[in-house]
Coordinates of C-alpha atoms in Angstrom, one line a residue:
M1 CA 22.7 2.1 9.0
N2 CA 21.5 -0.9 6.9
M3 CA 20.5 0.0 3.4
S4 CA 20.6 -3.4 1.7
H5 CA 17.3 -5.2 1.8
P6 CA 16.8 -7.5 -1.2
A7 CA 13.2 -8.4 -1.8
A8 CA 12.2 -12.0 -1.8
E9 CA 15.4 -13.9 -2.5
A10 CA 13.6 -17.1 -1.7
S11 CA 11.5 -16.7 -4.9
A12 CA 13.8 -14.3 -6.8
R13 CA 12.4 -13.3 -10.1
E14 CA 14.4 -13.4 -13.3
V15 CA 12.2 -10.6 -14.7
A16 CA 11.7 -7.0 -13.8
P17 CA 9.9 -6.2 -10.5
S18 CA 6.2 -6.4 -10.8
S19 CA 5.4 -3.3 -8.7
R20 CA 7.0 -0.1 -7.7
L21 CA 7.3 -1.2 -4.1
E22 CA 9.1 -4.4 -5.2
E23 CA 11.4 -2.2 -7.3
V24 CA 12.3 0.1 -4.4
L25 CA 13.0 -2.8 -2.0
S26 CA 15.0 -4.8 -4.6
A27 CA 17.2 -1.7 -5.1
G28 CA 18.0 -1.8 -1.4
R29 CA 16.1 1.5 -0.6
F30 CA 14.4 2.1 2.7
A31 CA 10.7 1.9 1.7
V32 CA 7.7 3.7 3.1
T33 CA 4.1 2.5 2.8
A34 CA 1.0 3.8 4.4
E35 CA -2.6 2.8 4.9
M36 CA -5.4 4.9 3.4
A37 CA -8.9 5.3 4.9
S38 CA -11.4 3.4 2.8
P39 CA -14.4 5.6 2.1
D40 CA -18.1 4.5 2.4
S41 CA -18.7 5.8 -1.1
S42 CA -19.1 4.6 -4.7
N43 CA -17.5 7.8 -6.0
P44 CA -14.0 7.3 -7.3
E45 CA -13.1 10.9 -6.4
D46 CA -13.5 10.0 -2.7
V47 CA -10.8 7.4 -3.0
L48 CA -8.5 9.9 -4.7
A49 CA -9.3 12.5 -2.0
N50 CA -8.4 10.0 0.7
I51 CA -5.0 9.1 -0.8
A52 CA -4.1 12.8 -1.5
P53 CA -2.3 13.2 1.8
L54 CA -0.1 10.1 1.0
V55 CA 0.8 10.8 -2.6
G56 CA 4.4 11.9 -3.0
H57 CA 5.3 10.8 0.4
V58 CA 5.0 7.0 0.3
D59 CA 6.1 4.2 -2.1
A60 CA 2.8 2.3 -1.9
I61 CA -0.7 2.7 -0.4
N62 CA -2.4 0.0 1.5
V63 CA -6.1 -0.5 0.8
T64 CA -7.9 -2.3 3.5
D65 CA -10.4 -5.1 2.9
G66 CA -13.4 -4.8 5.2
S67 CA -11.3 -3.6 8.1
G68 CA -12.8 -4.0 11.6
A69 CA -15.3 -6.4 9.9
N70 CA -17.2 -3.4 8.5
A71 CA -18.2 -2.9 4.9
H72 CA -16.4 -0.2 2.9
I73 CA -15.6 0.2 -0.8
A74 CA -14.1 -3.0 -2.0
S75 CA -10.3 -3.3 -1.8
L76 CA -10.1 -4.5 -5.4
A77 CA -12.1 -1.5 -6.7
A78 CA -10.3 1.1 -4.7
S79 CA -6.9 -0.4 -5.6
A80 CA -7.9 -0.3 -9.3
I81 CA -8.8 3.4 -8.9
I82 CA -5.4 4.1 -7.3
A83 CA -3.5 2.1 -9.9
R84 CA -5.3 3.9 -12.7
A85 CA -4.3 7.2 -11.2
G86 CA -0.6 6.1 -11.5
H87 CA 0.1 5.1 -7.9
T88 CA 1.0 1.7 -6.3
P89 CA -1.8 0.1 -4.3
V90 CA -1.1 -2.7 -1.8
M91 CA -4.4 -4.6 -2.1
Q92 CA -5.2 -6.2 1.2
M93 CA -7.2 -9.5 0.9
T94 CA -8.8 -11.4 3.8
C95 CA -10.0 -15.0 3.9
R96 CA -13.1 -14.1 6.0
D97 CA -15.4 -13.2 3.2
R98 CA -14.5 -15.4 0.2
N99 CA -13.9 -19.1 -0.6
R100 CA -10.9 -20.2 -2.6
I101 CA -12.8 -19.9 -5.9
A102 CA -13.6 -16.2 -5.3
I103 CA -10.2 -15.5 -4.0
Q104 CA -8.4 -16.9 -7.0
A105 CA -10.8 -15.1 -9.4
D106 CA -10.2 -11.8 -7.6
L107 CA -6.4 -12.2 -7.7
V108 CA -6.4 -12.9 -11.4
G109 CA -8.8 -10.0 -11.9
A110 CA -6.7 -7.7 -9.8
A111 CA -3.6 -8.4 -12.0
A112 CA -5.7 -7.7 -15.1
L113 CA -6.4 -4.3 -13.7
G114 CA -2.8 -3.5 -13.0
I115 CA -2.8 -4.4 -9.3
N116 CA 0.4 -6.4 -8.6
T117 CA 1.0 -5.9 -4.9
L118 CA -0.9 -8.0 -2.4
L119 CA -1.1 -8.3 1.4
C120 CA -2.6 -11.6 2.5
L121 CA -4.6 -11.5 5.8
G122 CA -6.9 -13.7 7.8
G123 CA -9.5 -11.0 8.6
D124 CA -11.1 -9.6 11.7
D125 CA -13.8 -11.5 13.5
V126 CA -17.2 -10.6 12.2
K127 CA -18.4 -10.0 15.7
A128 CA -16.0 -7.0 15.9
G129 CA -18.0 -5.1 13.2
D130 CA -21.5 -3.8 12.5
H131 CA -22.6 -7.1 10.9
P132 CA -22.1 -9.5 13.8
D133 CA -24.5 -12.0 12.3
A134 CA -22.6 -12.3 9.0
K135 CA -21.3 -15.8 8.2
P136 CA -17.5 -16.0 8.1
V137 CA -16.0 -18.2 5.3
F138 CA -12.3 -18.9 6.2
D139 CA -12.0 -21.6 3.4
L140 CA -8.3 -20.6 3.5
D141 CA -6.2 -19.0 6.2
G142 CA -3.5 -16.4 5.8
T143 CA -0.7 -18.8 5.0
S144 CA -2.7 -20.9 2.5
L145 CA -3.8 -17.6 0.9
I146 CA -0.1 -16.8 0.3
K147 CA 0.4 -20.2 -1.2
A148 CA -2.7 -19.7 -3.4
A149 CA -1.3 -16.5 -4.7
R150 CA 2.1 -18.1 -5.4
T151 CA 0.5 -21.0 -7.2
L152 CA -1.4 -18.6 -9.5
C153 CA 1.9 -16.8 -10.2
D154 CA 3.4 -20.2 -11.1
G155 CA 0.8 -20.7 -13.7
Q156 CA -2.1 -22.7 -12.3
Y157 CA -5.1 -22.6 -10.1
L158 CA -5.2 -24.6 -6.8
S159 CA -7.1 -27.3 -8.8
G160 CA -4.2 -27.7 -11.1
R161 CA -5.9 -26.1 -14.1
K162 CA -3.5 -24.0 -16.1
L163 CA -3.7 -20.2 -16.6
T164 CA -3.1 -18.9 -20.1
H165 CA -1.5 -15.7 -18.7
P166 CA -0.5 -16.0 -15.0
P167 CA -0.5 -12.9 -12.8
R168 CA 2.7 -11.3 -11.6
L169 CA 2.2 -10.5 -7.9
F170 CA 4.4 -9.1 -5.2
I171 CA 3.1 -11.1 -2.2
G172 CA 3.0 -9.8 1.4
A173 CA 1.9 -11.0 4.8
P174 CA 1.4 -9.5 8.2
E175 CA 3.7 -10.1 11.1
N176 CA 3.5 -9.4 14.9
P177 CA 7.1 -9.4 16.2
F178 CA 6.0 -8.4 19.7
M179 CA 3.9 -11.4 20.7
A180 CA 5.5 -14.2 22.7
P181 CA 7.0 -16.6 22.2
L182 CA 9.7 -15.0 20.0
E183 CA 10.9 -18.3 18.4
G184 CA 7.3 -19.2 17.6
R185 CA 6.9 -15.9 15.7
L186 CA 10.0 -16.5 13.8
E187 CA 8.9 -20.0 12.8
K188 CA 5.6 -18.5 11.6
L189 CA 7.4 -15.9 9.5
K190 CA 9.7 -18.6 8.1
A191 CA 6.6 -20.7 7.1
R192 CA 5.0 -17.7 5.3
I193 CA 8.3 -17.1 3.5
E194 CA 8.5 -20.7 2.4
V195 CA 5.1 -20.7 0.8
G196 CA 5.7 -17.4 -1.0
A197 CA 5.7 -14.3 1.1
Q198 CA 8.1 -11.7 -0.3
F199 CA 7.5 -8.9 2.2
V200 CA 5.8 -8.4 5.5
Q201 CA 4.2 -5.4 7.3
T202 CA 4.3 -5.7 11.0
Q203 CA 2.0 -4.7 13.9
F204 CA 2.6 -1.2 15.5
C205 CA 6.1 -0.8 17.0
F206 CA 6.4 1.4 20.0
D207 CA 9.2 -0.5 21.8
I208 CA 12.5 -0.4 19.9
A209 CA 14.1 -2.9 22.3
L210 CA 11.6 -5.6 21.4
L211 CA 12.0 -4.9 17.7
R212 CA 15.8 -5.2 18.0
Q213 CA 15.4 -8.6 19.8
F214 CA 13.1 -9.9 17.0
M215 CA 15.3 -8.6 14.2
T216 CA 18.5 -9.9 15.7
R217 CA 17.1 -13.4 15.5
A218 CA 15.6 -12.8 12.1
V219 CA 19.0 -11.7 10.8
E220 CA 20.7 -14.6 12.4
L221 CA 18.2 -16.9 10.6
G222 CA 18.7 -15.1 7.3
L223 CA 15.0 -14.2 7.1
D224 CA 15.7 -10.6 6.2
R225 CA 17.5 -11.8 3.1
R226 CA 14.5 -13.8 2.0
C227 CA 11.7 -11.4 2.8
S228 CA 11.6 -7.6 3.1
I229 CA 10.4 -6.6 6.6
L230 CA 8.5 -3.3 6.9
V231 CA 7.8 -2.2 10.5
G232 CA 4.4 -0.7 11.5
V233 CA 4.3 2.7 13.0
G234 CA 1.7 5.3 13.8
P235 CA 1.0 8.5 15.7
L236 CA -0.8 8.1 19.0
A237 CA -3.6 10.6 19.5
S238 CA -3.7 10.6 23.3
A239 CA -2.6 8.7 26.4
R240 CA -6.1 7.2 26.5
T241 CA -5.7 5.9 23.0
A242 CA -2.3 4.4 24.0
R243 CA -3.8 2.6 27.0
W244 CA -6.7 1.3 24.9
M245 CA -4.3 0.0 22.2
R246 CA -2.0 -1.6 24.8
S247 CA -5.0 -3.4 26.4
N248 CA -7.0 -4.4 23.4
I249 CA -4.7 -5.0 20.4
P250 CA -2.7 -8.2 20.6
G251 CA 1.0 -7.7 20.3
V252 CA 0.9 -3.9 20.8
H253 CA 3.4 -3.1 23.6
I254 CA 3.6 0.6 24.6
P255 CA 6.1 1.4 27.3
D256 CA 4.9 3.3 30.4
A257 CA 7.4 6.0 29.6
T258 CA 5.7 6.7 26.2
I259 CA 2.3 7.0 27.9
E260 CA 3.8 9.3 30.5
R261 CA 5.1 11.5 27.7
M262 CA 1.6 11.7 26.3
E263 CA 0.0 12.5 29.6
T264 CA 2.4 15.3 30.5
S265 CA 2.4 17.0 27.2
A266 CA 0.5 20.2 26.6
D267 CA -0.4 18.9 23.1
P268 CA -0.7 15.1 23.3
A269 CA -1.5 14.7 19.6
A270 CA 1.6 16.7 18.6
E271 CA 3.7 14.7 21.1
G272 CA 2.3 11.5 19.5
R273 CA 3.6 12.6 16.2
R274 CA 7.0 13.4 17.6
I275 CA 7.2 10.0 19.2
C276 CA 6.2 8.5 15.8
V277 CA 9.0 10.4 14.0
E278 CA 11.5 9.3 16.6
M279 CA 10.4 5.7 16.3
M280 CA 10.8 5.9 12.5
Q281 CA 14.3 7.2 12.8
Q282 CA 15.3 4.5 15.3
I283 CA 13.7 1.7 13.2
R284 CA 15.7 2.8 10.1
E285 CA 18.9 2.0 12.0
V286 CA 17.8 -1.5 13.0
K287 CA 19.7 -4.1 11.0
G288 CA 17.5 -6.1 8.7
V289 CA 14.6 -3.7 8.5
A290 CA 13.6 -2.8 5.0
G291 CA 11.1 0.0 5.7
V292 CA 8.2 1.3 7.7
H293 CA 4.5 1.0 7.2
I294 CA 2.5 4.0 8.6
M295 CA -1.0 3.4 10.0
A296 CA -2.2 6.9 10.9
I297 CA -5.8 6.1 11.6
R298 CA -7.9 9.3 11.3
Q299 CA -4.6 11.2 11.1
E300 CA -3.7 10.6 7.5
R301 CA -3.3 14.3 6.9
W302 CA 0.0 14.2 8.9
I303 CA 1.7 11.4 7.0
G304 CA 3.7 13.8 4.7
E305 CA 5.0 15.6 7.8
L306 CA 5.9 12.4 9.5
V307 CA 7.9 11.2 6.5
Q308 CA 9.6 14.5 5.9
S309 CA 10.4 15.1 9.5
S310 CA 11.9 11.6 10.0
G311 CA 14.1 11.8 7.0
V312 CA 13.7 8.1 6.4
L313 CA 13.6 8.5 2.6
G314 CA 17.1 9.9 2.8
G315 CA 16.4 12.5 0.1
R316 CA 14.9 9.9 -2.3
R317 CA 11.7 10.7 -4.1
A318 CA 8.9 8.4 -2.9
G319 CA 8.2 5.7 -5.4
A320 CA 11.6 6.0 -7.1
A321 CA 14.3 3.4 -6.7

């Protein structure tokens, strides 16, 4: 069992961790994060209701930014509500809807509101959502967004203008270990680390052999010592869902044996949760992995059970290093 996962050695901080998630990872604890469902509501109570199944079970809560290219409550606003309630949000930010001026302003504003953990994303194609005629921006891409965040932390805007009080951010990026070619994925991860990524959250993992292959090389290259790697997991609802994900989501590899288990089960949804628990337990034993990231779309109510049944916290209280 590998329990030592230093966060962000490449840009190691000489000050206390900026977020609870960074503190947990820096202490070498196996971290658990999960994604909340962003409400179509301006009522803060709806945000708090949506995170209720996660509270007490995870170290940080991801807040999506226009996921699926659909409008929901802003990630910045929902993250501020979560932070005000005493929890740790991971504010997701995409490049699709903002230019570099707006991105930098939002990052400085987020830090002012107590939001210190960031996941930098490109963003889904607008044609995937319910506003297909919207104009995408993409002034920056995912990697240059990471660099922009790091530049702000270092005390200046991309223009070179100084900040009087720089933000302190724990900067994350996505990763898809299951897309070929393997060496290309590792090079991309290395590039993101070099511009400032301190942690990554990966695509769904349903194939432990593919994950081990990726992590073996990541450990050989020392990438796990420079960046905390959290592996994506989630409960399948049905065999039909599994087939759709395998066919339509890049980098999602679901073995035939897993789909067969779902098909032959008297309760496919319960079987999907059992598979998720087993996957979490196996992932925890993979050398170099720093934690799991749970994406339980429309199944958030089961997150507590998944975490407790898997035992991945090892008796630790979520959010405590």
